[in-house]
Short mmCIF file of C-alpha atoms in Angstrom, two decimals:
data_model
loop_
_atom_site.label_atom_id
_atom_site.label_comp_id
_atom_site.label_asym_id
_atom_site.label_seq_id
_atom_site.Cartn_x
_atom_site.Cartn_y
_atom_site.Cartn_z
CA MET A 28 -36.36 10.35 9.55
CA SER A 29 -36.33 8.98 6.06
CA ASP A 30 -34.41 5.91 5.29
CA ALA A 31 -32.50 8.22 2.45
CA GLU A 32 -31.40 10.17 5.15
CA ALA A 33 -30.30 7.80 8.02
CA GLN A 34 -28.19 6.36 5.14
CA GLU A 35 -26.67 9.69 4.32
CA GLU A 36 -25.85 10.56 8.18
CA GLU A 37 -24.49 6.98 8.52
CA ARG A 38 -22.18 7.15 5.56
CA GLU A 39 -20.96 10.33 6.67
CA ALA A 40 -20.39 8.99 10.06
CA LEU A 41 -18.68 6.01 8.57
CA LEU A 42 -16.16 7.79 6.95
CA SER A 43 -15.15 9.87 9.54
CA ILE A 44 -15.13 6.92 11.79
CA TYR A 45 -12.83 4.94 9.61
CA ASP A 46 -10.64 8.19 7.59
CA GLY A 47 -7.06 6.63 7.38
CA ASP A 48 -7.85 2.85 7.97
CA SER A 49 -6.85 0.81 5.26
CA ALA A 50 -8.99 -1.62 6.14
CA PHE A 51 -12.09 -0.19 5.33
CA LYS A 52 -13.21 0.59 1.58
CA GLN A 53 -16.22 2.33 0.27
CA LEU A 54 -16.86 0.69 -2.64
CA ASN A 55 -19.73 3.02 -3.31
CA ALA A 56 -22.33 4.80 -1.53
CA THR A 57 -24.30 1.69 -0.38
CA THR A 58 -21.33 -0.61 -0.33
CA TYR A 59 -18.43 -1.35 2.21
CA GLN A 60 -15.87 -3.53 2.98
CA TYR A 61 -13.49 -4.14 6.06
CA LYS A 62 -10.76 -6.80 6.04
CA TYR A 63 -10.11 -8.53 8.73
CA GLY A 64 -6.43 -10.21 9.50
CA GLU A 65 -3.01 -9.43 7.54
CA ASP A 66 -2.55 -10.22 3.75
CA ASN A 67 -1.31 -13.83 3.22
CA ASP A 68 -2.75 -14.48 6.23
CA HIS A 69 -4.85 -18.04 6.29
CA GLN A 70 -7.54 -16.80 8.58
CA SER A 71 -7.97 -13.32 7.05
CA PHE A 72 -11.10 -12.19 5.17
CA LEU A 73 -12.82 -9.51 3.53
CA LEU A 74 -16.71 -9.17 4.44
CA GLU A 75 -18.56 -6.39 2.25
CA ILE A 76 -21.81 -4.94 3.97
CA SER A 77 -24.35 -2.97 1.13
CA TRP A 78 -27.25 -1.24 2.09
CA SER A 79 -30.94 -1.82 0.11
CA THR A 80 -33.62 1.66 -0.25
CA ASN A 81 -35.04 -0.16 2.78
CA TYR A 82 -31.95 -0.02 5.05
CA PRO A 83 -31.80 0.91 8.07
CA THR A 84 -34.67 -0.50 8.59
CA GLU A 85 -34.35 -3.86 6.75
CA ASN A 86 -31.80 -5.78 6.88
CA PRO A 87 -28.67 -4.84 5.01
CA ILE A 88 -27.20 -7.63 2.25
CA ILE A 89 -23.71 -9.33 3.88
CA ASN A 90 -21.47 -10.40 0.91
CA MET A 91 -18.60 -13.01 2.06
CA ASN A 92 -18.35 -14.73 -1.39
CA THR A 93 -15.48 -11.94 -2.74
CA PHE A 94 -12.26 -13.14 -4.50
CA TYR A 95 -10.36 -12.58 -1.70
CA ASN A 96 -12.47 -15.03 0.49
CA LYS A 97 -11.59 -17.71 -1.82
CA HIS A 98 -9.39 -19.76 0.71
CA ILE A 99 -12.01 -19.05 3.58
CA VAL A 100 -13.92 -22.24 4.70
CA GLN A 101 -17.85 -22.14 3.48
CA GLU A 102 -18.78 -23.29 6.67
CA VAL A 103 -16.75 -20.19 7.74
CA LYS A 104 -18.27 -17.94 5.83
CA ASP A 105 -21.96 -19.45 6.98
CA LYS A 106 -20.92 -18.57 10.57
CA ILE A 107 -20.12 -15.24 10.10
CA VAL A 108 -23.08 -14.40 7.62
CA LYS A 109 -25.32 -15.94 10.67
CA HIS A 110 -23.87 -13.77 13.13
CA ILE A 111 -23.69 -10.75 11.10
CA GLU A 112 -27.77 -11.13 10.81
CA PHE A 113 -28.52 -12.23 14.17
CA GLU A 114 -26.48 -8.54 15.21
CA ALA A 115 -28.90 -7.02 12.36
CA GLU A 116 -31.92 -8.02 13.47
CA GLN A 117 -31.43 -6.46 17.29
CA TRP A 118 -30.59 -2.88 15.23
CA LEU A 119 -32.99 -2.80 12.90
CA GLY A 120 -34.44 0.88 12.23
CA SER A 121 -31.04 2.42 13.40
CA ALA A 122 -27.38 2.53 11.91
CA MET A 123 -25.88 -0.58 12.18
CA THR A 124 -22.92 -0.86 9.89
CA TYR A 125 -19.97 -0.04 12.13
CA THR A 126 -21.88 -2.19 14.80
CA LEU A 127 -21.80 -5.25 12.65
CA PHE A 128 -17.74 -4.24 11.58
CA GLN A 129 -17.10 -3.98 15.67
CA SER A 130 -18.85 -7.02 16.49
CA VAL A 131 -17.23 -9.77 14.02
CA GLN A 132 -13.97 -7.96 15.31
CA GLU A 133 -14.98 -8.77 18.88
CA ASN A 134 -15.75 -12.20 18.44
CA LEU A 135 -13.89 -13.51 15.71
CA PRO A 136 -11.65 -15.95 17.36
CA GLU A 137 -15.01 -17.81 18.00
CA LEU A 138 -15.68 -17.15 13.96
CA LEU A 139 -12.62 -18.74 13.07
CA ILE A 140 -12.48 -21.76 14.98
CA ASP A 141 -13.24 -23.69 11.69
CA GLN A 142 -10.91 -22.31 9.94
CA PRO A 143 -7.74 -24.46 9.08
CA ILE A 144 -4.32 -22.95 9.39
CA ALA A 145 -2.44 -24.32 6.81
CA ILE A 146 -3.68 -24.00 3.00
CA THR A 147 -6.49 -25.79 1.53
CA ARG A 148 -7.07 -26.34 -2.17
CA LEU A 149 -9.44 -28.44 -3.96
CA GLU A 150 -8.07 -31.12 -5.72
CA PRO A 151 -9.87 -33.79 -7.94
CA SER A 152 -10.22 -37.04 -7.02
CA THR A 153 -11.22 -40.21 -8.50
CA SER A 154 -14.97 -39.50 -8.51
CA ASN A 155 -16.72 -36.36 -9.43
CA LEU A 156 -16.32 -34.83 -6.12
CA ASN A 157 -13.38 -32.29 -5.14
CA VAL A 158 -12.18 -33.06 -2.14
CA PRO A 159 -10.46 -31.01 0.02
CA VAL A 160 -6.93 -31.55 0.79
CA VAL A 161 -4.41 -29.51 3.12
CA ILE A 162 -1.08 -28.58 2.54
CA LYS A 163 1.49 -28.38 5.06
CA SER A 164 3.72 -25.49 3.50
CA GLU A 165 3.53 -22.17 4.36
CA ILE A 166 2.79 -19.13 1.97
CA GLY A 167 5.46 -17.89 -0.08
CA LYS A 168 7.97 -20.27 1.25
CA LYS A 169 9.48 -22.78 -1.54
CA PRO A 170 9.86 -26.53 -0.39
CA LYS A 171 13.41 -27.24 -0.01
CA GLN A 172 15.47 -28.76 -2.83
CA GLN A 173 17.13 -31.74 -1.35
CA LEU A 174 20.79 -31.82 -3.15
CA THR A 175 23.39 -34.93 -3.53
CA LYS A 176 26.47 -34.53 -2.28
CA SER A 177 28.14 -34.18 -5.69
CA GLN A 178 25.58 -31.46 -6.18
CA LYS A 179 26.22 -29.32 -3.35
CA LYS A 180 30.52 -29.51 -3.83
CA LYS A 181 29.77 -28.37 -7.64
CA LEU A 182 27.33 -25.23 -5.92
CA TRP A 183 30.01 -24.67 -3.29
CA ASN A 184 32.97 -24.68 -5.97
CA ARG A 185 31.26 -21.97 -8.38
CA SER A 186 30.24 -19.76 -5.72
CA ASP A 187 33.58 -19.40 -3.79
CA GLY A 188 31.98 -21.03 -0.73
CA LYS A 189 30.37 -17.20 0.04
CA SER A 190 27.03 -17.81 -2.25
CA GLU A 191 28.29 -15.59 -4.39
CA ASN A 192 29.11 -15.88 -8.34
CA PRO A 193 32.51 -14.92 -8.81
CA ARG A 194 32.77 -11.72 -11.59
CA GLY A 195 32.11 -12.73 -14.89
CA TRP A 196 30.75 -16.72 -14.17
CA ASN A 197 28.34 -16.62 -16.96
CA TRP A 198 30.25 -14.55 -19.50
CA VAL A 199 31.03 -16.14 -23.19
CA ASP A 200 34.76 -16.42 -24.44
CA ILE A 201 33.82 -14.32 -27.68
CA VAL A 202 37.18 -14.94 -29.55
CA LYS A 203 36.38 -18.91 -28.94
CA HIS A 204 33.14 -18.41 -29.81
CA LEU A 205 34.05 -16.87 -33.24
CA SER A 206 36.49 -19.25 -34.03
CA GLN A 207 33.65 -21.97 -33.74
CA ILE A 208 31.06 -20.32 -35.61
CA GLY A 209 33.99 -19.13 -38.36
CA PHE A 210 34.21 -15.92 -40.44
CA LYS A 211 31.02 -15.02 -42.35
CA ASP A 212 31.45 -13.26 -45.44
CA ASN A 213 28.95 -10.49 -45.77
CA GLN A 214 29.76 -9.18 -49.69
CA GLU A 215 26.50 -8.75 -51.35
CA SER A 216 27.20 -9.28 -55.77
#
């Protein structure tokens, strides 16, 4: 069987296996993605596997440098790629994309052991190197604002103590507003 025929058979098998699976995505005839984990999780990532013209007699191309993976530490990305390359060597000559996706799923805890749970971002330091800084806040949650006692009292009075503003609290008093700006004569000469 030629490589093109093997690819066509594997493509059909992948589409039938992952039919309805929202984590699986086919970008084109030779590129497939699978998302591990949930959105907004620091340990979720997207694995992209592409086939060359000689696939499956040669290893597929593994891409972990998608925009979705910007939060994944490079060390973890390298570990995942190395794991997939090791697995792919064992399956040369046969359909392996499904097997590679499943192998990552089965070994997920070991592969993500070095991935921090908190948000990390690069901050410039005094030298030319960027230093990773771990921020101990959760995604989507704003830090609590500290209010003084008088600010809390004003907030309480403004909202009737129910955290709801009374109807019309921000309405403009039209008569007062017009009396302050005066009457403007719009007669044309």
